[in-house]
CSV table of C-alpha atoms and ligand atoms in Angstrom, one decimal:
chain,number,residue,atom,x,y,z
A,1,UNK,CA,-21.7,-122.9,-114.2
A,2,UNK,CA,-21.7,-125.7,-116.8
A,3,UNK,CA,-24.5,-125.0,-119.7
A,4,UNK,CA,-26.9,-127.1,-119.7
A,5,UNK,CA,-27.9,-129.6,-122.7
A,6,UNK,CA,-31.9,-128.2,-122.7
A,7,UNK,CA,-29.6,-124.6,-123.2
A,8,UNK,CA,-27.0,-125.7,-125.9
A,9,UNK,CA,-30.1,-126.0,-128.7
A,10,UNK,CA,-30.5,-122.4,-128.0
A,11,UNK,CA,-34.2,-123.6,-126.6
A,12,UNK,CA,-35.8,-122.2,-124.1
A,13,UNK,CA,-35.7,-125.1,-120.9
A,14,UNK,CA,-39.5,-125.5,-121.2
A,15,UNK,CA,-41.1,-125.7,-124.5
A,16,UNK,CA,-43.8,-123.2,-123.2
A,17,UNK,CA,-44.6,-120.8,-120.5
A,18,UNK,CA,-46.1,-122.4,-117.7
A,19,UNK,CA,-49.8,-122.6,-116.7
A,20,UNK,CA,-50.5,-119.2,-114.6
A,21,UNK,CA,-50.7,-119.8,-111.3
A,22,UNK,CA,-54.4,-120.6,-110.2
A,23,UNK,CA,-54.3,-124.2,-108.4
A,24,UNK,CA,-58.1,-124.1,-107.1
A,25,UNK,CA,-59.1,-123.5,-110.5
A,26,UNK,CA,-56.6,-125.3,-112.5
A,27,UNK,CA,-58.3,-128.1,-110.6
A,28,UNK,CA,-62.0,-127.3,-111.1
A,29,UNK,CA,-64.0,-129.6,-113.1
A,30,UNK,CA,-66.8,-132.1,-113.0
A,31,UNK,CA,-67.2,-131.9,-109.0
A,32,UNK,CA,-67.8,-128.0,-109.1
A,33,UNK,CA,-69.8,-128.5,-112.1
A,34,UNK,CA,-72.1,-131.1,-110.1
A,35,UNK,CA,-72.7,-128.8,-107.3
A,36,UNK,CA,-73.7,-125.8,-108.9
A,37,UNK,CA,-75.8,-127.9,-110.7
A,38,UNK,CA,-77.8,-129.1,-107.7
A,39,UNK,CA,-78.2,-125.5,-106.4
A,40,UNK,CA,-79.8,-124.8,-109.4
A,41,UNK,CA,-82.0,-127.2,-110.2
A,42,UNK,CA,-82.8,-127.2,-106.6
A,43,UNK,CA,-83.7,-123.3,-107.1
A,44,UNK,CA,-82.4,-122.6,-103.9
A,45,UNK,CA,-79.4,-120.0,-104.3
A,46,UNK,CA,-79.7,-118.5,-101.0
A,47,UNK,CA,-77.9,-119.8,-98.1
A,48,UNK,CA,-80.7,-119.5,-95.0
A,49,UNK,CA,-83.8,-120.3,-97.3
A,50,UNK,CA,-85.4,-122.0,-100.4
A,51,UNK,CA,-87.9,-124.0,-102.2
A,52,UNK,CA,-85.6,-126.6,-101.9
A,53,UNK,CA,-82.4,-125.8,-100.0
A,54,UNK,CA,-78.9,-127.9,-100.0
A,55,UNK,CA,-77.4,-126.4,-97.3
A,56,UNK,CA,-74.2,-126.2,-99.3
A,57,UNK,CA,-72.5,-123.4,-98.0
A,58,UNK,CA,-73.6,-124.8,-94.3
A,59,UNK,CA,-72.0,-127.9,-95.4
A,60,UNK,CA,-68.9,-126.0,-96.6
A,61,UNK,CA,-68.5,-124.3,-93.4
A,62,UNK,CA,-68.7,-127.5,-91.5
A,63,UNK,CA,-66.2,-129.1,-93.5
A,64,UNK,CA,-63.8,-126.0,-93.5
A,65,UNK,CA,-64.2,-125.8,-89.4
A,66,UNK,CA,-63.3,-129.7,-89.2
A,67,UNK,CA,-60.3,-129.2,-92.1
A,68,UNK,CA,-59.0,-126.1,-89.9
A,69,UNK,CA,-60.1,-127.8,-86.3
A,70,UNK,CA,-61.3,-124.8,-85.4
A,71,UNK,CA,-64.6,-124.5,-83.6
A,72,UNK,CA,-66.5,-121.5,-86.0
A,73,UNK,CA,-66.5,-120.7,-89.6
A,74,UNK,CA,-68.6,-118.6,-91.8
A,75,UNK,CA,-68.5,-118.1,-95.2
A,76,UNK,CA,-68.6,-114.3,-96.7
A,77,UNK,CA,-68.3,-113.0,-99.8
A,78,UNK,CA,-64.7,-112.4,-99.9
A,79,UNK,CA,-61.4,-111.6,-97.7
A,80,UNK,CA,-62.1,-108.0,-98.0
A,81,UNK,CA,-65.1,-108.6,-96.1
A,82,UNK,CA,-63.9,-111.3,-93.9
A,83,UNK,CA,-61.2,-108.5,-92.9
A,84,UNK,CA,-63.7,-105.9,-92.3
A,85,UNK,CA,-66.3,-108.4,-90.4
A,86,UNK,CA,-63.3,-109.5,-88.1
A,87,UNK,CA,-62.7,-106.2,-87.2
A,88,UNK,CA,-65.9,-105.2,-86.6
A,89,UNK,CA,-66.5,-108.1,-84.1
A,90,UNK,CA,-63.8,-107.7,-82.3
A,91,UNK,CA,-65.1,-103.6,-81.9
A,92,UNK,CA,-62.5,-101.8,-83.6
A,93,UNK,CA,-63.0,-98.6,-85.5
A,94,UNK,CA,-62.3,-94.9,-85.0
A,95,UNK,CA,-60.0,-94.0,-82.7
A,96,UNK,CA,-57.8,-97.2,-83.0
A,97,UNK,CA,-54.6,-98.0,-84.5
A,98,UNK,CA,-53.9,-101.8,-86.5
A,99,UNK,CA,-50.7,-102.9,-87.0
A,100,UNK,CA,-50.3,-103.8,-90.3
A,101,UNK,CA,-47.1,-105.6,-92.0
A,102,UNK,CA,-45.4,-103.7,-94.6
A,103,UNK,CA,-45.4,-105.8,-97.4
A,104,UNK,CA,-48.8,-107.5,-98.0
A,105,UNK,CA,-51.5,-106.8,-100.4
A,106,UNK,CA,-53.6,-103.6,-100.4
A,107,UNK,CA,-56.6,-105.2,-98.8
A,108,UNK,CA,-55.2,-105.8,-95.3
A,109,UNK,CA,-54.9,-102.1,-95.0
A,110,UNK,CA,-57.1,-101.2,-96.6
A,111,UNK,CA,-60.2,-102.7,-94.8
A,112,UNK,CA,-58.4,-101.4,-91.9
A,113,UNK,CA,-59.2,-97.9,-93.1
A,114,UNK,CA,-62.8,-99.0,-94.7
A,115,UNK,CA,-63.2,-100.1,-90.8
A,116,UNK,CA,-62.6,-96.2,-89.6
A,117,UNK,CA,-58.9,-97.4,-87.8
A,118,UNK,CA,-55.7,-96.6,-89.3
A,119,UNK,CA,-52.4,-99.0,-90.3
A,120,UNK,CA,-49.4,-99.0,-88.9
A,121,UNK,CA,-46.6,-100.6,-90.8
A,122,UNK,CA,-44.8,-102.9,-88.7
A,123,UNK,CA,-41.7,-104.1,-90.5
A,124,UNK,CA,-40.9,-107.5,-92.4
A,125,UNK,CA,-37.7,-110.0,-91.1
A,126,UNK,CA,-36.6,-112.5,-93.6
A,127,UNK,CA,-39.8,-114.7,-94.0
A,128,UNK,CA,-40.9,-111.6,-95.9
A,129,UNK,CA,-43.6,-111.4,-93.0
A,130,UNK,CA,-44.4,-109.4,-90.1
A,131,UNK,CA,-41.1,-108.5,-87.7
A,132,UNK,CA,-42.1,-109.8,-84.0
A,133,UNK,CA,-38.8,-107.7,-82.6
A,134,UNK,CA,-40.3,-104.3,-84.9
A,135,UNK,CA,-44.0,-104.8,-83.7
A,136,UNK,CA,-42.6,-105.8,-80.1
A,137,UNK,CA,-40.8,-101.9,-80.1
A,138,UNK,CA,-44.1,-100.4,-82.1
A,139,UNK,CA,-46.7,-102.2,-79.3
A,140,UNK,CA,-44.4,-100.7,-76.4
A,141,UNK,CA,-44.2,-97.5,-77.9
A,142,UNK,CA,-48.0,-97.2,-78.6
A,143,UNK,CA,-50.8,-98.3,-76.6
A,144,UNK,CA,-53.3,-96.8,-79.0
A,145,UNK,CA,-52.3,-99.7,-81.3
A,146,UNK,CA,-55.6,-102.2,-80.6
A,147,UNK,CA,-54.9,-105.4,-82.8
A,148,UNK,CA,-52.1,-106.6,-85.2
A,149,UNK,CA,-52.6,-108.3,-88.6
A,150,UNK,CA,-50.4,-111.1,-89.4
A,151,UNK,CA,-50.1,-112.2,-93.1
A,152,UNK,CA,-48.1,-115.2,-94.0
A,153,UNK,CA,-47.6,-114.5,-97.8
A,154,UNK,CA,-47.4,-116.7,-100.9
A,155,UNK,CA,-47.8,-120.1,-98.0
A,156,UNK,CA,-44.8,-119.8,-95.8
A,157,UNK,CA,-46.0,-119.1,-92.0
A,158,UNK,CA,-44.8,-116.7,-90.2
A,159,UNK,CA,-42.7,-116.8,-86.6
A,160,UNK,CA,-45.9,-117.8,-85.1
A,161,UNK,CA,-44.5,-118.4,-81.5
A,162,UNK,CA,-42.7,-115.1,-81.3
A,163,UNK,CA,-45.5,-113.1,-82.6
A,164,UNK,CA,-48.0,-115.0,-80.5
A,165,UNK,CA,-46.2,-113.9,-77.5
A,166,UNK,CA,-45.3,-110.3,-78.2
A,167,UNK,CA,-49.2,-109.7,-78.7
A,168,UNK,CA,-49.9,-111.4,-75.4
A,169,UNK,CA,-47.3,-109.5,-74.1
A,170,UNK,CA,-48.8,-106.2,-74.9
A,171,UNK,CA,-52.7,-107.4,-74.8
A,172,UNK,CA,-53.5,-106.9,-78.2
A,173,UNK,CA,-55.8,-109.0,-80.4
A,174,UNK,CA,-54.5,-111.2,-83.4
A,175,UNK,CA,-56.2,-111.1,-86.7
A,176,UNK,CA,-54.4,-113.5,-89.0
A,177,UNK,CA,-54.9,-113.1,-92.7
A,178,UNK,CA,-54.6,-115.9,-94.2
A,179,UNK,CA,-55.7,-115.1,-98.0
A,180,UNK,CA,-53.0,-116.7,-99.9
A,181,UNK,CA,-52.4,-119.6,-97.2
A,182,UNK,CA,-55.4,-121.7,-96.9
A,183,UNK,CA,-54.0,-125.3,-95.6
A,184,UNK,CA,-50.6,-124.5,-94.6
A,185,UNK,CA,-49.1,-124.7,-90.5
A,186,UNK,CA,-47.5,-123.9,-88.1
A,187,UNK,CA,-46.1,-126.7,-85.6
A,188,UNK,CA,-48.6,-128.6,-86.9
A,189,UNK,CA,-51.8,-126.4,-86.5
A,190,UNK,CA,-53.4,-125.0,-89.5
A,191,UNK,CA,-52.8,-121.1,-89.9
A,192,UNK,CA,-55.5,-118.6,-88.9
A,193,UNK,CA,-56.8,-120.8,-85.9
A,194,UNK,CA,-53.8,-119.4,-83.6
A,195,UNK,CA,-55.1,-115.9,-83.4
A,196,UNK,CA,-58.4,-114.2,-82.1
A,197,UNK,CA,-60.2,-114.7,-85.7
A,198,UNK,CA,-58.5,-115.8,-89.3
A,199,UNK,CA,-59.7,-114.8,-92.0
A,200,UNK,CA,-59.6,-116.6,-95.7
A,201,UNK,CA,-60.1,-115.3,-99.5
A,202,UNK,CA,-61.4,-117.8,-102.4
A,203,UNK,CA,-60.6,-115.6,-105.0
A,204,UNK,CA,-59.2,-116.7,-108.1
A,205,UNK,CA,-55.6,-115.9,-107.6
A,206,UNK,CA,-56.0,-117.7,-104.3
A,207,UNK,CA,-55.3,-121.5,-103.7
A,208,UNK,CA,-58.6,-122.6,-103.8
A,209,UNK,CA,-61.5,-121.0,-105.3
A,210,UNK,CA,-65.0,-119.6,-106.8
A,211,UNK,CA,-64.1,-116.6,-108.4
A,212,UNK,CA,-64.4,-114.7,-104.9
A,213,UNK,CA,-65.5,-115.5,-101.6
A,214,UNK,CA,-63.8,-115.6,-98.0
A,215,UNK,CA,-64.1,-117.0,-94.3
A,216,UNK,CA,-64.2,-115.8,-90.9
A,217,UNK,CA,-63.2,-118.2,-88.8
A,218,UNK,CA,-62.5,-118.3,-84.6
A,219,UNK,CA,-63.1,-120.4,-82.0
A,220,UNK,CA,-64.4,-117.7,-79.7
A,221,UNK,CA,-68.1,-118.3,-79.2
A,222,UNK,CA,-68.7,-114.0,-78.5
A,223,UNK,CA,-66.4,-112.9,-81.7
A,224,UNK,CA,-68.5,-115.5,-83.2
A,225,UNK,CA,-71.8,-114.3,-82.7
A,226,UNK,CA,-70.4,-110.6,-83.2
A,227,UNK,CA,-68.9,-111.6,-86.9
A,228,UNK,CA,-72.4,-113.3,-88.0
A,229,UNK,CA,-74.5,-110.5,-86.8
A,230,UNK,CA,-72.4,-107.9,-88.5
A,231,UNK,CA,-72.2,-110.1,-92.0
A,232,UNK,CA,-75.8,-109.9,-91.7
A,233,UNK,CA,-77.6,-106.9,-90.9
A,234,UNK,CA,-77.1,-107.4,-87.5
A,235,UNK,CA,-79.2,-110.9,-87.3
A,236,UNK,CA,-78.2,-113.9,-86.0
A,237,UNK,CA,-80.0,-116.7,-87.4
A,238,UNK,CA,-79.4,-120.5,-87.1
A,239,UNK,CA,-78.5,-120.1,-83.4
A,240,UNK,CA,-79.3,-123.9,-82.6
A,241,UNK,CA,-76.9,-125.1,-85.2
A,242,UNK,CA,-74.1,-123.8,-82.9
A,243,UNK,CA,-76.2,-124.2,-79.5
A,244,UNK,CA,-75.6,-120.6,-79.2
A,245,UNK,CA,-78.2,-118.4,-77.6
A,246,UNK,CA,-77.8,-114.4,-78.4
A,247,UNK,CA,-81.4,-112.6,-78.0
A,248,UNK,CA,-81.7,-109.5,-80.5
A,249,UNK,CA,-83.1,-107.3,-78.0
A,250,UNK,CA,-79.5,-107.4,-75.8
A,251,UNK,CA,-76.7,-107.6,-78.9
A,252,UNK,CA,-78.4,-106.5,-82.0
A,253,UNK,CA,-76.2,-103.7,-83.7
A,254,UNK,CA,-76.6,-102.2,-87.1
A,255,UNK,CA,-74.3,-104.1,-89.6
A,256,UNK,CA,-74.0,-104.8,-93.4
A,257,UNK,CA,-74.6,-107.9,-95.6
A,258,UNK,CA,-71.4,-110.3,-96.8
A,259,UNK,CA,-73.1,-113.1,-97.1
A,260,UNK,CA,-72.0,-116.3,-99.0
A,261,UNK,CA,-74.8,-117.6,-101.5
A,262,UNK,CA,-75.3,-120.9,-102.3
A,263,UNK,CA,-73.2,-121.2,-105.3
A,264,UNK,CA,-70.0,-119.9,-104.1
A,265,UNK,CA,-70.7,-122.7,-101.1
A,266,UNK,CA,-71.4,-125.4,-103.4
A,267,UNK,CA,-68.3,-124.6,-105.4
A,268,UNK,CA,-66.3,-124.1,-102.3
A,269,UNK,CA,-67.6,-127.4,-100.7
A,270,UNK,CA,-66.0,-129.0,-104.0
A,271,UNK,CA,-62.9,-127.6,-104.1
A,272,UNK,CA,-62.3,-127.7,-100.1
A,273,UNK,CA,-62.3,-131.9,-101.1
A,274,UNK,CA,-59.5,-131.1,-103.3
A,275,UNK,CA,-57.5,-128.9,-101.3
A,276,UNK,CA,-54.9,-131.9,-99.5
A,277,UNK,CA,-53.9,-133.3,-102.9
A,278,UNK,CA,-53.1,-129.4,-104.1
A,279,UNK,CA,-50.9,-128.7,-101.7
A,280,UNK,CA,-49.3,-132.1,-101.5
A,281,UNK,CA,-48.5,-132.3,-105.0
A,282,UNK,CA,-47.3,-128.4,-104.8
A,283,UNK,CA,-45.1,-129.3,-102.2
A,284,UNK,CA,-43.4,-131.9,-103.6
A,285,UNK,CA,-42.3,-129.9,-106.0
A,286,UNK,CA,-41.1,-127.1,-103.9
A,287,UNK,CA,-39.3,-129.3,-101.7
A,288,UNK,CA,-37.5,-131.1,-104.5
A,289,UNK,CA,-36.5,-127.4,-106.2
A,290,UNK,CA,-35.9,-125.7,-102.3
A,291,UNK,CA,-33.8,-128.7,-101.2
A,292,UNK,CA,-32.1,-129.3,-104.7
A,293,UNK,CA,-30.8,-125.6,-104.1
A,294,UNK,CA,-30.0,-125.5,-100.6
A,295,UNK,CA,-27.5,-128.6,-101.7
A,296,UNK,CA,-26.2,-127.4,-104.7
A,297,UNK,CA,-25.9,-123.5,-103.8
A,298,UNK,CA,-25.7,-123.3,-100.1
A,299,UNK,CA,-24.7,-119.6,-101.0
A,300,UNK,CA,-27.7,-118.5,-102.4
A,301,UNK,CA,-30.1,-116.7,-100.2
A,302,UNK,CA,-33.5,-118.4,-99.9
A,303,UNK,CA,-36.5,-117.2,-98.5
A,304,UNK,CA,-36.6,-118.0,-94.4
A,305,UNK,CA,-39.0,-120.7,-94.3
A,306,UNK,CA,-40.3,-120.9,-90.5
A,307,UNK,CA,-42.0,-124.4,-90.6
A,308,UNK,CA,-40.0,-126.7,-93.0
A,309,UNK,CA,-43.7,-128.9,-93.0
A,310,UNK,CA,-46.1,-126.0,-92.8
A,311,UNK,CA,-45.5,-124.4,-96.1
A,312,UNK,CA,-48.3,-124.5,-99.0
A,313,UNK,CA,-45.6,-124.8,-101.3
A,314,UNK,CA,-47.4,-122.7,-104.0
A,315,UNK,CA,-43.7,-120.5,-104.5
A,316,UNK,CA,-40.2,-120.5,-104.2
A,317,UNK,CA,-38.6,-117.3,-103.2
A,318,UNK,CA,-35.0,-116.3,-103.7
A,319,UNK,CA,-33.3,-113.5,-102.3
A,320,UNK,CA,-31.0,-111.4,-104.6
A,321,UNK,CA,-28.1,-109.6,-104.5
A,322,UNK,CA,-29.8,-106.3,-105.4
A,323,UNK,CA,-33.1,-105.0,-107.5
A,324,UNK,CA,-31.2,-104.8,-110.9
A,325,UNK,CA,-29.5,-108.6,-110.7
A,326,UNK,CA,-33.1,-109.4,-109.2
A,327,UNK,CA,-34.6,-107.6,-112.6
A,328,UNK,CA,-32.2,-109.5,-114.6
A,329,UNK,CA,-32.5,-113.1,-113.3
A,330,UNK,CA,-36.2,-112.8,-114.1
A,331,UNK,CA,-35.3,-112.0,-117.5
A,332,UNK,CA,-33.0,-114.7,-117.5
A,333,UNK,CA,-35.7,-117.2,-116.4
A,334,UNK,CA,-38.4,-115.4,-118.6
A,335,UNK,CA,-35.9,-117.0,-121.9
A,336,UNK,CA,-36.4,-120.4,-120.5
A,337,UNK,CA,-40.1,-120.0,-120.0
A,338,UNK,CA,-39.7,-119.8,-116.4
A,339,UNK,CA,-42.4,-116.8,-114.6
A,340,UNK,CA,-40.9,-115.2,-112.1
A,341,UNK,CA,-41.6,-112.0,-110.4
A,342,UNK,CA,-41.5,-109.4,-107.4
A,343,UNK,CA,-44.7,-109.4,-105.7
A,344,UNK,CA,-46.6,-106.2,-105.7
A,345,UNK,CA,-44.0,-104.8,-108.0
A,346,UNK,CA,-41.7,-105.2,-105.4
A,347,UNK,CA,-42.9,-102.5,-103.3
A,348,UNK,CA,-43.8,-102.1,-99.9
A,349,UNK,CA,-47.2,-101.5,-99.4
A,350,UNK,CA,-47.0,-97.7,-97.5
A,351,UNK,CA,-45.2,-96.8,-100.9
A,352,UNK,CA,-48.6,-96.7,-102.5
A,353,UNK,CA,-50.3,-93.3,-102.9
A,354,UNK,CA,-53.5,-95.0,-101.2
A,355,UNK,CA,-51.8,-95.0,-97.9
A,356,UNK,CA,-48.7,-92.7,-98.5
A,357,UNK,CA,-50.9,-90.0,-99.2
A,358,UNK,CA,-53.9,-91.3,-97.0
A,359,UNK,CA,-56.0,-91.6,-99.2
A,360,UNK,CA,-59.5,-92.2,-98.5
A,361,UNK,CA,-63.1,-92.3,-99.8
A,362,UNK,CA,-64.3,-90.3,-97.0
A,363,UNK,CA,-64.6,-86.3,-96.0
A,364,UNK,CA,-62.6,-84.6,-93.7
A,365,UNK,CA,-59.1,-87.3,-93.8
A,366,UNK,CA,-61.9,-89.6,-91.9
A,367,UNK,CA,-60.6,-91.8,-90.2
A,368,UNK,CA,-56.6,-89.9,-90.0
A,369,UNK,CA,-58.0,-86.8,-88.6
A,370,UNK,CA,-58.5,-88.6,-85.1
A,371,UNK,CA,-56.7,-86.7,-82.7
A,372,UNK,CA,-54.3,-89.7,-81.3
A,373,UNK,CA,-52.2,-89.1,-78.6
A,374,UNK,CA,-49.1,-90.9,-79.7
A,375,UNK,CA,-47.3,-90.0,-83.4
A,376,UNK,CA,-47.0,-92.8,-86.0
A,377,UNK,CA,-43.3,-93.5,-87.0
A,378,UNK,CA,-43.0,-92.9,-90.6
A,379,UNK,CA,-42.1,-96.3,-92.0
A,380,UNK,CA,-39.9,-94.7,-94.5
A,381,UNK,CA,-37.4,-94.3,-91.6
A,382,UNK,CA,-39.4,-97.6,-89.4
A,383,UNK,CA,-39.5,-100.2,-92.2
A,384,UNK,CA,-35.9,-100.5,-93.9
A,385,UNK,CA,-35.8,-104.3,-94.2
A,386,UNK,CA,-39.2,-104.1,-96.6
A,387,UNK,CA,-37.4,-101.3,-98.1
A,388,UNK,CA,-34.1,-103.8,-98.6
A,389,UNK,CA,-36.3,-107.2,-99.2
A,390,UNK,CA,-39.2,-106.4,-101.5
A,391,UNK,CA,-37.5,-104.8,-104.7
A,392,UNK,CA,-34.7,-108.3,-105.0
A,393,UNK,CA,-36.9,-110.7,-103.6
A,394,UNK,CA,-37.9,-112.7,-106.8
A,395,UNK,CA,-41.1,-115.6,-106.6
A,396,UNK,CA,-41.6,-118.2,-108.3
A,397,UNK,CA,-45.1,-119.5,-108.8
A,398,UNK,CA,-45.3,-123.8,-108.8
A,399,UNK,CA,-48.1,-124.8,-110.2
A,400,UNK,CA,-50.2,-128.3,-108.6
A,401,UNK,CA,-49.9,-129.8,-112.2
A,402,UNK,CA,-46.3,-129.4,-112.3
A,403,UNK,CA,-44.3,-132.7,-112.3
A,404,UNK,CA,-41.1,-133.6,-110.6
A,405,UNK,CA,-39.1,-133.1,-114.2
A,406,UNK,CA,-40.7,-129.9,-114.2
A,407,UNK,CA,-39.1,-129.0,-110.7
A,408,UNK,CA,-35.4,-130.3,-111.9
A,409,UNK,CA,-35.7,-128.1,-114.9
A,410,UNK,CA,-36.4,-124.9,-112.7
A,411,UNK,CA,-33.3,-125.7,-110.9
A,412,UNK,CA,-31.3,-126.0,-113.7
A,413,UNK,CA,-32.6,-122.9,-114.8
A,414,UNK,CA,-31.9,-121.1,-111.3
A,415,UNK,CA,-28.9,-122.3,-111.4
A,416,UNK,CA,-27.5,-121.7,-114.8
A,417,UNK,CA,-28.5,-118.1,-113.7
A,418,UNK,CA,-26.0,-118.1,-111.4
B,1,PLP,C1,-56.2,-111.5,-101.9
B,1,PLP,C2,-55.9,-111.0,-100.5
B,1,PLP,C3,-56.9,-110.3,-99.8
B,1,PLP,C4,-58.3,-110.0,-100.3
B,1,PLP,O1,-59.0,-111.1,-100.7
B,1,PLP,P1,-60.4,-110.9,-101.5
B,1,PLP,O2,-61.1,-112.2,-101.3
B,1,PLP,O3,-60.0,-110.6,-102.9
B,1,PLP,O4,-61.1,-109.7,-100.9
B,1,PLP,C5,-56.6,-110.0,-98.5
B,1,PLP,N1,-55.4,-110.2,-97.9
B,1,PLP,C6,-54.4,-110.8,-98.6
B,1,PLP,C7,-53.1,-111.0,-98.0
B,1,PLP,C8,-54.7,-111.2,-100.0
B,1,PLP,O5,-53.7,-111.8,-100.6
C-alpha cells in the first residue's frame, strides 16, 4: 500500500488520541444541568413523592416508551437490575436454565446467576452475536432451558428474524439486552421491543447516560405489572397512569427496590432529546469508514452487519487474520492515534473464572447444585466460533464528535495497515 502523506512526516495521522468513547456524556451540558437543577430546587428527588414533584423520571419513561414505540417502560437503577427485574417478572429462578451468548459482558450472566438460574453459552456467528443455528440445537437438546438472552453488542442487531423464530419454535421467552444499543433496529423497529421484555443500561460507557441507570421495557401488560412490583418491594403504585388494575391482596410478592430517583430521570429525560442527533452523526461516520473499506478492500473481513440501517454506528469492527496480526494492527493504529481494541480482552465470557469455575456469592454452589435432568455442554467443546472470533476481532470506537475528515483519516490508517 502506498504511504500516506499524514505518514511521510513520521506524524502520527491524528495529532492526538481521540476523545474516549462516551457519546451521552460527551454530549451533556446545559440541558442536563437545567434538569437537575429543577429537581433540586423543587426538593423533590424521589420519583412517586415530594414537596414539589416534577415527574421527571415519569416524563422520561413516557418519552422513552414513545422513542421505542413500545407500550411500558420503567426506569431502574441500572441494567444489572433491569436484567434481574426482567427475570423475575417473567418467574424465572432456581431450577431453570438461560441461554446466554458467549461473548457479552459479565452482567448478562451474571444477573442470571444473582436471579438463582444458571447460563448457558450459546455460541456467537459472525455478527459477534448470539448463533440462532447453535441455540436452535441447545433449545432441542434441553427443555430445562426457560428463556434466551439476546445481546446485540457495540450497536449492530443481531439476526433478529431467525432468533425470533427458533425461540417460538421451542416456546421460550426472549429477553433482549440491549445495554450498549439504545436506538438502533431491526427492519425498522427499535431493538428490545421484539422480545418478551428489553432491557437498557445508562451507564457511562453506554450511549446515552447518567452515570448509571437502566430500563425495563415490554409491551406485555402482566410482565408489566410483575417488573414494577418486583423493582419495588412488591407495590404497584401509579396503577391509573397505565389504566392497569392489579389488587395487592391477589399479586403482591416479596421483591427488592431498583428504583430510578428523580435525578437520574431528569438527566435521562435530557439526554433521551439528544439521542437521534448521536446516533446520526455516529453513523455517518461509520458508514463513510465501513463503506470506504468494503470499496477499497473488498478482501478484508468486516464485521457481519445484519441491518445495513439499524446499526448505532458507535464502532467499526474488523475481522483479523489471527490474534497476533489482530494485536499488531492495534499497535499499528495506536502510532497514529487511532484506539482500537478486543472487547472484553478478547475473551469469551465462560473463560472467566466467575463462570468457569461457578463462582458464586452463595453457600452450597447455590444455584449449580440444582439437580437438572439434562447435562450442560461444556462450551469449551460447544462454543468454537467465540473461541475463533473474539481474540482477532479488533473495535474501533467512533466518537459523535468525530467529523467526516476524521472518518477518511481512520481509513487511511486501516488501510495503510494492510
Ligand atoms: C453494561 C452492560 C450491562 C450492565 O449495565 P449496568 O447498567 O452497568 O448494570 C448489561 N449488559 C450488557 C450487554 C452491558 O454492556
Amino acid at each position: 500500500m502506498e504511504r500516506q502523506p499524514a505518514r511521510q512526516a513520521g506524524k502520527p495521522l491524528f495529532e492526538k488520541p481521540l476523545e474516549g468513547h462516551y457519546p451521552g456524556a460527551t454530549a451533556m451540558g446545559a440541558e442536563e444541568a437545567a434538569a437537575l437543577s429543577a429537581v433540586a430546587m423543587a426538593r423533590s428527588p424521589f420519583r412517586y413523592y415530594g414537596l414539589d414533584l416534577q415527574h421527571q423520571t415519569r416524563s422520561f419513561e413516557d418519552h422513552f416508551a414513545r422513542y421505542l414505540n413500545v407500550r411500558y417502560t420503567l426506569g431502574v437503577t441500572s441494567c444489572t437490575a433491569a436484567l434481574f427485574v426482567a427475570l423475575k417478572a417473567l418467574q424465572l429462578g432456581y431450577g431453570d436454565k438461560v441461554a446466554v451468548p458467549a461473548f457479552t459482558f459479565l452482567a448478562t450472566a451474571g444477573a442470571v446467576v444473582s436471579a438463582g438460574a444458571v447460563p448457558v453459552f450459546i455460541d456467537i456467528d459472525d455478527s459477534m452475536g448470539i448463533d440462532p443455528l447453535d441455540l436452535d440445537r441447545k433449545l432441542a437438546a434441553d427443555n430445562e432451558i426457560r428463556a434466551v438472552i439476546i445481546v446485540p453488542l457495540l450497536g449492530y442487531p443481531c439476526d433478529m428474524a431467525a432468533l425470533l423464530a427458533v425461540a417460538a419454535k421451542h416456546g421460550v421467552r426472549v429477553i433482549e439486552d440491549v445495554a450498549q444499543s439504545c436506538g438502533a433496529s431491526y427492519a425498522g423497529r427499535k431493538l428490545g421491543t421484539f422480545g418478551d421484555i428489553g432491557v437498557f443500561s445508562f451507564q457511562m460507557n453506554k450511549l446515552i447516560t447518567a452515570g448509571d441507570g437502566g430500563a425495563v421495557v415490554t409491551s406485555d401488560p402482566a410482565l408489566f405489572i410483575r417488573a414494577v412490583r418486583y423493582h419495588d418491594q412488591g407495590i404497584f403504585r401509579e396503577q391509573e397512569r397505565y389504566g392497569l388494575q392489579s389488587p395487592d391482596e391477589a399479586d403482591a410478592f416479596a421483591g427488592l427496590n431498583f428504583r430510578m430517583s428523580e435525578f437520574t430521570g431528569a438527566a435521562m429525560g435530557a439526554q433521551l432529546v439528544k439521542l437521534p442527533d448521536i446516533l446520526r452523526r455516529m453513523r455517518i461516520v461509520h458508514d463513510l469508514v465501513r463503506g470506504e473499506l468494503q470499496a477499497r478492500a473488498p478482501q478484508l473481513r468486516l464485521r457481519k452487519l445484519y441491518d445495513e440501517e439499524g446499526c448505532a454506528g458507535c464502532y467499526v469492527a474488523l475481522v483479523l487474520p489471527t490474534p497476533d496480526i489482530a494485536q499488531e494492527f492495534i499497535r499499528a493504529l495506536a502510532a497514529d492515534n487511532i484506539t482500537s481494541y478486543l472487547l472484553y480482552g478478547g475473551m469469551p465470557l465462560f473463560r472467566r473464572d466467575i463462570f468457569r469455575l461457578r463462582r458464586t456469592a452463595e453457600k452450597d454452589d447455590f444455584p449449580y447444585n440444582y439437580p437438572f435432568r439434562n447435562p450442560i455442554e461444556d462450551p469449551e467443546q460447544s462454543c468454537p466460533c467465540a473461541i475463533d472470533l473474539c481474540p482477532r476481532t479488533v473495535f474501533i470506537p467512533i466518537s459523535p464528535d468525530f467529523t467526516r475528515e476524521d472518518g477518511e483519516l481512520l481509513v487511511t490508517g486501516i488501510l495503510s495497515f494492510f
